[in-house]
């Protein structure tokens, strides 16, 4: 009896987490394994789709007619046993489809490309055969799709049942191959051959000697040519004579940068006392397989990286592997440089700005055990490392670790799962830990390790707060205080550099009084209201409350209440007027869209080709320019006043981080924060570099307002092209939830989403806050599955298990 494969299929319109059963043809019964990609027929038509085998059943007494697997795309699983289990858990945990979790784990090259083929199945006219099909049996539909006349004729042929549409899945994973030279004779036989050629055939003689020297091993032809100085023609002759074989050898595309060899590797530094303590604790845990995570809270410059690297070395020593996540691509070059410097070829890099081929090749080096240390951005958490012993998440507070698209996973959470599975140690590192992590450490769920001092004992930079309210009263609309301009001019004159950050978190606009800094807030939610230009109202994105746009400030009765929002381009123009002699590099999404621009601009700034680096948040992290002595934050408020309960936390983190950019080397650093809210606690405590007090203050506020981490939150969204349908769906879901949830659970909404209409769809949302609700998960899973049923047709429902924002 044939075996049965359970397959998760890739059909976007028919998303489901249930595998489909296919018969395994006998010829493959010993080959097919869970984790392999396959092509299977699906639906009624001639449709082939890609899928993943997730299970192989023993021969069953299945009664009905099973269709056989179409073809195998792999000879070995691309998803190993651990990741297969993880994908299933993740689909459930993040309310996403299993197929999207599987795809999240493998390089894009392994996502099969679907081609739509038009194939002739019955006699067509000569004219059609020639004009449409160029006298072939089939064509790729995409080649003619743009030609309406041809499309029309194809449609007609289809109605006449003379042609069919077929879907073919094309494997996009291509290993790079180069030509190799393989000696095929033994030493003595080569000597025999030598007798057969003329004494003065020097090239051939040399070739034979060379082949003998290889001792049977294969070399790249290019290398062989270089080593011997022999021509390609000589090697061709050798092949013809049967002295050698040409073979294809697989090579890896390696991402840029020099990889040091074993002799050039950096030596571990002698740790200071705080570092030693942290390292000892982590090291012991690696040895014991202790899976309780560590929170390493260390001020900027306390030497966390060295602790990470020595911990990685410890894991390697124990025959294990290590994984390190960094929040952003722009940070990776420096980290990659350091890790490669210490671990050389054992390091693999995974992030999205690699080319598809590079990514696939790095992934294979990991899968094959040739790289034992992985550094990368969020999705590197799925690196197929075996014997994982250590997972490090640097800057663990970064919102980037949460994927905002399906599957909406939080890399920290996945790290803990893998830690448990592998008995590996998880280390979360930050100067400003997330409230979630810090509170877990507080109650003993995590080990807390603290490093309070900078390695070089330099103090953290002095920070000055500039109150912008009197400035705009005196000078009208401006993004620059005279104080900041005079400091910039001073640095310019000394030949020192400055960094200016324009805080542009979020995309919505709010209304603020320029006299008193007052921001209109929701009466129910203590969260700022968002300006909706379309409806001319202020709206709460949290509970749906709405009110008119105020004309005078409700607080000071001033008339300078206005729409707030600014852009780097506008600021750059102002700067040009105020400091015409300054050379400015502008860095934002517009100027860094092209690949490699980010690195290039930073390199130019590093070479002092500009005096001022002006940018958005992207310049706050990790930059290390010794000549930078001044950091200016143009508007600390933009982040603060977003309708977001994490706004203060993000503002504090951002200010702490950007402050760390000043005075890295011997020259002391200075930081200026411009704000309309100079007495706001997040800004004042950032000025004082006081994380602990910020933590205590913010936790208190969260407690009183019932926000995370005191509550968990889930956000549910429904969207449809027709507003009424979307609204009906969300109301129905709300009713379904309300009657079944635990009494302590709070349901907020339904309310329209801030950008209520996106891509021609209307969005409504519900936010659920809960502490302990045994039925919620099951209930939400059911809600998600109802989405597949007819009465909810075309309504898209998404559930975010850990929303970063409630808007
Ligand atoms: P963090 O990541 O905590 O902000 P870094 O890892 O960037 O700090 O370390 C700051 C600087 O201190 C780096 O230049 C690093 O090389 C150096 N450093 C770290 N540990 C030591 C040590 N034990 N001895 C000497 N220098 C060190
Ligand atoms: Zn509200």
mmCIF file of N, CA, C and O in Angstrom, residues 178-233:
data_model
loop_
_atom_site.group_PDB
_atom_site.id
_atom_site.type_symbol
_atom_site.label_atom_id
_atom_site.label_comp_id
_atom_site.label_asym_id
_atom_site.label_seq_id
_atom_site.Cartn_x
_atom_site.Cartn_y
_atom_site.Cartn_z
ATOM 1 N N UNK A 178 31.076 26.258 -10.898
ATOM 2 C CA UNK A 178 32.228 26.597 -11.741
ATOM 3 C C UNK A 178 32.858 25.302 -12.230
ATOM 4 O O UNK A 178 32.606 24.225 -11.688
ATOM 5 N N UNK A 179 33.679 25.414 -13.279
ATOM 6 C CA UNK A 179 34.291 24.220 -13.846
ATOM 7 C C UNK A 179 35.492 23.789 -13.015
ATOM 8 O O UNK A 179 36.327 24.607 -12.638
ATOM 9 N N UNK A 180 35.547 22.499 -12.740
ATOM 10 C CA UNK A 180 36.665 21.956 -11.991
ATOM 11 C C UNK A 180 37.411 20.910 -12.810
ATOM 12 O O UNK A 180 36.875 20.354 -13.764
ATOM 13 N N UNK A 181 38.650 20.682 -12.414
ATOM 14 C CA UNK A 181 39.511 19.692 -13.073
ATOM 15 C C UNK A 181 39.675 18.515 -12.129
ATOM 16 O O UNK A 181 40.082 18.696 -10.980
ATOM 17 N N UNK A 182 39.356 17.332 -12.629
ATOM 18 C CA UNK A 182 39.471 16.176 -11.751
ATOM 19 C C UNK A 182 40.425 15.156 -12.370
ATOM 20 O O UNK A 182 40.192 14.676 -13.485
ATOM 21 N N UNK A 183 41.542 14.821 -11.687
ATOM 22 C CA UNK A 183 42.460 13.803 -12.211
ATOM 23 C C UNK A 183 41.783 12.443 -12.155
ATOM 24 O O UNK A 183 41.071 12.163 -11.186
ATOM 25 N N UNK A 184 41.953 11.616 -13.193
ATOM 26 C CA UNK A 184 41.218 10.347 -13.199
ATOM 27 C C UNK A 184 42.123 9.112 -13.172
ATOM 28 O O UNK A 184 41.653 7.998 -13.008
ATOM 29 N N UNK A 185 43.438 9.313 -13.332
ATOM 30 C CA UNK A 185 44.327 8.142 -13.358
ATOM 31 C C UNK A 185 45.174 8.093 -12.089
ATOM 32 O O UNK A 185 45.314 9.105 -11.399
ATOM 33 N N UNK A 186 45.753 6.920 -11.803
ATOM 34 C CA UNK A 186 46.653 6.891 -10.653
ATOM 35 C C UNK A 186 48.071 7.237 -11.111
ATOM 36 O O UNK A 186 48.347 7.372 -12.309
ATOM 37 N N UNK A 187 48.990 7.360 -10.186
ATOM 38 C CA UNK A 187 50.317 7.869 -10.471
ATOM 39 C C UNK A 187 51.004 7.090 -11.596
ATOM 40 O O UNK A 187 51.531 7.656 -12.561
ATOM 41 N N UNK A 188 50.949 5.762 -11.484
ATOM 42 C CA UNK A 188 51.624 4.903 -12.449
ATOM 43 C C UNK A 188 51.047 5.047 -13.844
ATOM 44 O O UNK A 188 51.769 5.125 -14.846
ATOM 45 N N UNK A 189 49.722 5.115 -13.921
ATOM 46 C CA UNK A 189 49.080 5.238 -15.225
ATOM 47 C C UNK A 189 49.465 6.558 -15.890
ATOM 48 O O UNK A 189 49.646 6.616 -17.113
ATOM 49 N N UNK A 190 49.611 7.608 -15.074
ATOM 50 C CA UNK A 190 50.065 8.876 -15.649
ATOM 51 C C UNK A 190 51.469 8.723 -16.232
ATOM 52 O O UNK A 190 51.784 9.271 -17.293
ATOM 53 N N UNK A 191 52.320 7.950 -15.528
ATOM 54 C CA UNK A 191 53.671 7.719 -16.056
ATOM 55 C C UNK A 191 53.615 7.003 -17.396
ATOM 56 O O UNK A 191 54.348 7.333 -18.319
ATOM 57 N N UNK A 192 52.707 6.026 -17.494
ATOM 58 C CA UNK A 192 52.534 5.312 -18.765
ATOM 59 C C UNK A 192 52.164 6.293 -19.871
ATOM 60 O O UNK A 192 52.684 6.232 -20.986
ATOM 61 N N UNK A 193 51.230 7.191 -19.561
ATOM 62 C CA UNK A 193 50.784 8.184 -20.530
ATOM 63 C C UNK A 193 51.952 9.052 -20.981
ATOM 64 O O UNK A 193 52.087 9.414 -22.138
ATOM 65 N N UNK A 194 52.809 9.376 -20.002
ATOM 66 C CA UNK A 194 53.935 10.242 -20.291
ATOM 67 C C UNK A 194 54.850 9.611 -21.343
ATOM 68 O O UNK A 194 55.420 10.311 -22.179
ATOM 69 N N UNK A 195 54.971 8.269 -21.292
ATOM 70 C CA UNK A 195 55.806 7.587 -22.269
ATOM 71 C C UNK A 195 55.291 7.800 -23.679
ATOM 72 O O UNK A 195 56.040 7.825 -24.635
ATOM 73 N N UNK A 196 53.949 7.964 -23.768
ATOM 74 C CA UNK A 196 53.322 8.062 -25.083
ATOM 75 C C UNK A 196 53.419 9.421 -25.744
ATOM 76 O O UNK A 196 52.978 9.581 -26.879
ATOM 77 N N UNK A 197 53.940 10.431 -25.070
ATOM 78 C CA UNK A 197 54.008 11.749 -25.700
ATOM 79 C C UNK A 197 55.457 12.159 -25.969
ATOM 80 O O UNK A 197 56.390 11.638 -25.356
ATOM 81 N N UNK A 198 55.603 13.106 -26.881
ATOM 82 C CA UNK A 198 56.945 13.549 -27.252
ATOM 83 C C UNK A 198 57.623 14.219 -26.069
ATOM 84 O O UNK A 198 56.970 14.867 -25.249
ATOM 85 N N UNK A 199 58.964 14.028 -26.001
ATOM 86 C CA UNK A 199 59.750 14.603 -24.906
ATOM 87 C C UNK A 199 59.614 16.123 -24.869
ATOM 88 O O UNK A 199 59.620 16.740 -23.822
ATOM 89 N N UNK A 200 59.516 16.729 -26.065
ATOM 90 C CA UNK A 200 59.487 18.195 -26.098
ATOM 91 C C UNK A 200 58.078 18.779 -25.994
ATOM 92 O O UNK A 200 57.883 19.970 -26.151
ATOM 93 N N UNK A 201 57.101 17.928 -25.743
ATOM 94 C CA UNK A 201 55.739 18.448 -25.498
ATOM 95 C C UNK A 201 55.668 18.910 -24.050
ATOM 96 O O UNK A 201 55.091 18.262 -23.181
ATOM 97 N N UNK A 202 56.305 20.061 -23.833
ATOM 98 C CA UNK A 202 56.474 20.524 -22.447
ATOM 99 C C UNK A 202 55.165 20.736 -21.718
ATOM 100 O O UNK A 202 55.024 20.348 -20.571
ATOM 101 N N UNK A 203 54.225 21.385 -22.412
ATOM 102 C CA UNK A 203 52.946 21.699 -21.758
ATOM 103 C C UNK A 203 52.269 20.425 -21.272
ATOM 104 O O UNK A 203 51.816 20.338 -20.122
ATOM 105 N N UNK A 204 52.235 19.408 -22.150
ATOM 106 C CA UNK A 204 51.563 18.168 -21.773
ATOM 107 C C UNK A 204 52.288 17.483 -20.617
ATOM 108 O O UNK A 204 51.656 16.913 -19.717
ATOM 109 N N UNK A 205 53.602 17.511 -20.658
ATOM 110 C CA UNK A 205 54.378 16.934 -19.561
ATOM 111 C C UNK A 205 54.068 17.604 -18.235
ATOM 112 O O UNK A 205 53.911 16.950 -17.200
ATOM 113 N N UNK A 206 53.997 18.941 -18.319
ATOM 114 C CA UNK A 206 53.712 19.682 -17.084
ATOM 115 C C UNK A 206 52.312 19.362 -16.568
ATOM 116 O O UNK A 206 52.103 19.229 -15.366
ATOM 117 N N UNK A 207 51.371 19.225 -17.516
ATOM 118 C CA UNK A 207 50.006 18.908 -17.110
ATOM 119 C C UNK A 207 49.954 17.565 -16.382
ATOM 120 O O UNK A 207 49.322 17.437 -15.325
ATOM 121 N N UNK A 208 50.657 16.597 -16.931
ATOM 122 C CA UNK A 208 50.653 15.283 -16.289
ATOM 123 C C UNK A 208 51.239 15.366 -14.884
ATOM 124 O O UNK A 208 50.667 14.844 -13.917
ATOM 125 N N UNK A 209 52.350 16.079 -14.757
ATOM 126 C CA UNK A 209 52.948 16.218 -13.424
ATOM 127 C C UNK A 209 51.991 16.888 -12.448
ATOM 128 O O UNK A 209 51.866 16.499 -11.287
ATOM 129 N N UNK A 210 51.313 17.903 -12.987
ATOM 130 C CA UNK A 210 50.374 18.630 -12.125
ATOM 131 C C UNK A 210 49.243 17.722 -11.657
ATOM 132 O O UNK A 210 48.898 17.678 -10.479
ATOM 133 N N UNK A 211 48.711 16.954 -12.612
ATOM 134 C CA UNK A 211 47.601 16.057 -12.263
ATOM 135 C C UNK A 211 48.063 15.022 -11.225
ATOM 136 O O UNK A 211 47.322 14.674 -10.307
ATOM 137 N N UNK A 212 49.304 14.572 -11.377
ATOM 138 C CA UNK A 212 49.836 13.620 -10.392
ATOM 139 C C UNK A 212 49.897 14.272 -9.004
ATOM 140 O O UNK A 212 49.570 13.660 -8.002
ATOM 141 N N UNK A 213 50.290 15.552 -9.003
ATOM 142 C CA UNK A 213 50.475 16.226 -7.717
ATOM 143 C C UNK A 213 49.160 16.453 -6.976
ATOM 144 O O UNK A 213 49.140 16.726 -5.782
ATOM 145 N N UNK A 214 48.055 16.379 -7.686
ATOM 146 C CA UNK A 214 46.766 16.651 -7.052
ATOM 147 C C UNK A 214 46.299 15.502 -6.162
ATOM 148 O O UNK A 214 45.374 15.666 -5.359
ATOM 149 N N UNK A 215 46.933 14.325 -6.330
ATOM 150 C CA UNK A 215 46.557 13.189 -5.493
ATOM 151 C C UNK A 215 45.076 12.859 -5.535
ATOM 152 O O UNK A 215 44.455 12.550 -4.526
ATOM 153 N N UNK A 216 44.513 13.013 -6.715
ATOM 154 C CA UNK A 216 43.108 12.623 -6.856
ATOM 155 C C UNK A 216 42.086 13.690 -6.501
ATOM 156 O O UNK A 216 40.893 13.491 -6.695
ATOM 157 N N UNK A 217 42.544 14.830 -5.965
ATOM 158 C CA UNK A 217 41.534 15.817 -5.572
ATOM 159 C C UNK A 217 41.217 16.791 -6.705
ATOM 160 O O UNK A 217 42.042 17.053 -7.569
ATOM 161 N N UNK A 218 40.014 17.321 -6.671
ATOM 162 C CA UNK A 218 39.522 18.212 -7.717
ATOM 163 C C UNK A 218 39.881 19.664 -7.407
ATOM 164 O O UNK A 218 39.818 20.081 -6.265
ATOM 165 N N UNK A 219 40.265 20.432 -8.422
ATOM 166 C CA UNK A 219 40.480 21.877 -8.225
ATOM 167 C C UNK A 219 39.710 22.657 -9.282
ATOM 168 O O UNK A 219 39.402 22.137 -10.355
ATOM 169 N N UNK A 220 39.429 23.915 -8.955
ATOM 170 C CA UNK A 220 38.779 24.792 -9.925
ATOM 171 C C UNK A 220 39.724 25.001 -11.100
ATOM 172 O O UNK A 220 40.923 25.187 -10.910
ATOM 173 N N UNK A 221 39.180 24.988 -12.326
ATOM 174 C CA UNK A 221 40.042 25.123 -13.500
ATOM 175 C C UNK A 221 40.806 26.446 -13.485
ATOM 176 O O UNK A 221 41.982 26.505 -13.826
ATOM 177 N N UNK A 222 40.090 27.502 -13.052
ATOM 178 C CA UNK A 222 40.721 28.807 -13.006
ATOM 179 C C UNK A 222 41.981 28.781 -12.134
ATOM 180 O O UNK A 222 43.026 29.310 -12.493
ATOM 181 N N UNK A 223 41.840 28.119 -10.995
ATOM 182 C CA UNK A 223 42.952 28.021 -10.067
ATOM 183 C C UNK A 223 44.079 27.184 -10.691
ATOM 184 O O UNK A 223 45.270 27.536 -10.596
ATOM 185 N N UNK A 224 43.694 26.095 -11.335
ATOM 186 C CA UNK A 224 44.683 25.218 -11.952
ATOM 187 C C UNK A 224 45.475 25.964 -13.025
ATOM 188 O O UNK A 224 46.694 25.827 -13.125
ATOM 189 N N UNK A 225 44.768 26.776 -13.798
ATOM 190 C CA UNK A 225 45.452 27.548 -14.845
ATOM 191 C C UNK A 225 46.451 28.522 -14.233
ATOM 192 O O UNK A 225 47.566 28.696 -14.721
ATOM 193 N N UNK A 226 46.006 29.144 -13.145
ATOM 194 C CA UNK A 226 46.870 30.119 -12.494
ATOM 195 C C UNK A 226 48.113 29.431 -11.914
ATOM 196 O O UNK A 226 49.233 29.910 -12.056
ATOM 197 N N UNK A 227 47.893 28.276 -11.267
ATOM 198 C CA UNK A 227 49.000 27.574 -10.615
ATOM 199 C C UNK A 227 50.034 27.043 -11.608
ATOM 200 O O UNK A 227 51.224 27.027 -11.329
ATOM 201 N N UNK A 228 49.555 26.598 -12.778
ATOM 202 C CA UNK A 228 50.458 25.945 -13.712
ATOM 203 C C UNK A 228 50.929 26.869 -14.826
ATOM 204 O O UNK A 228 51.941 26.600 -15.468
ATOM 205 N N UNK A 229 50.183 27.920 -15.081
ATOM 206 C CA UNK A 229 50.493 28.771 -16.217
ATOM 207 C C UNK A 229 50.123 28.111 -17.543
ATOM 208 O O UNK A 229 50.458 28.605 -18.606
ATOM 209 N N UNK A 230 49.418 26.984 -17.464
ATOM 210 C CA UNK A 230 49.009 26.294 -18.690
ATOM 211 C C UNK A 230 47.721 26.904 -19.232
ATOM 212 O O UNK A 230 46.933 27.474 -18.485
ATOM 213 N N UNK A 231 47.511 26.750 -20.532
ATOM 214 C CA UNK A 231 46.344 27.377 -21.149
ATOM 215 C C UNK A 231 45.120 26.471 -21.068
ATOM 216 O O UNK A 231 45.227 25.273 -20.813
ATOM 217 N N UNK A 232 43.977 27.087 -21.326
ATOM 218 C CA UNK A 232 42.731 26.334 -21.341
ATOM 219 C C UNK A 232 42.787 25.227 -22.394
ATOM 220 O O UNK A 232 42.256 24.139 -22.211
ATOM 221 N N UNK A 233 43.480 25.528 -23.507
ATOM 222 C CA UNK A 233 43.586 24.547 -24.591
ATOM 223 C C UNK A 233 44.297 23.278 -24.132
ATOM 224 O O UNK A 233 43.913 22.164 -24.491
#
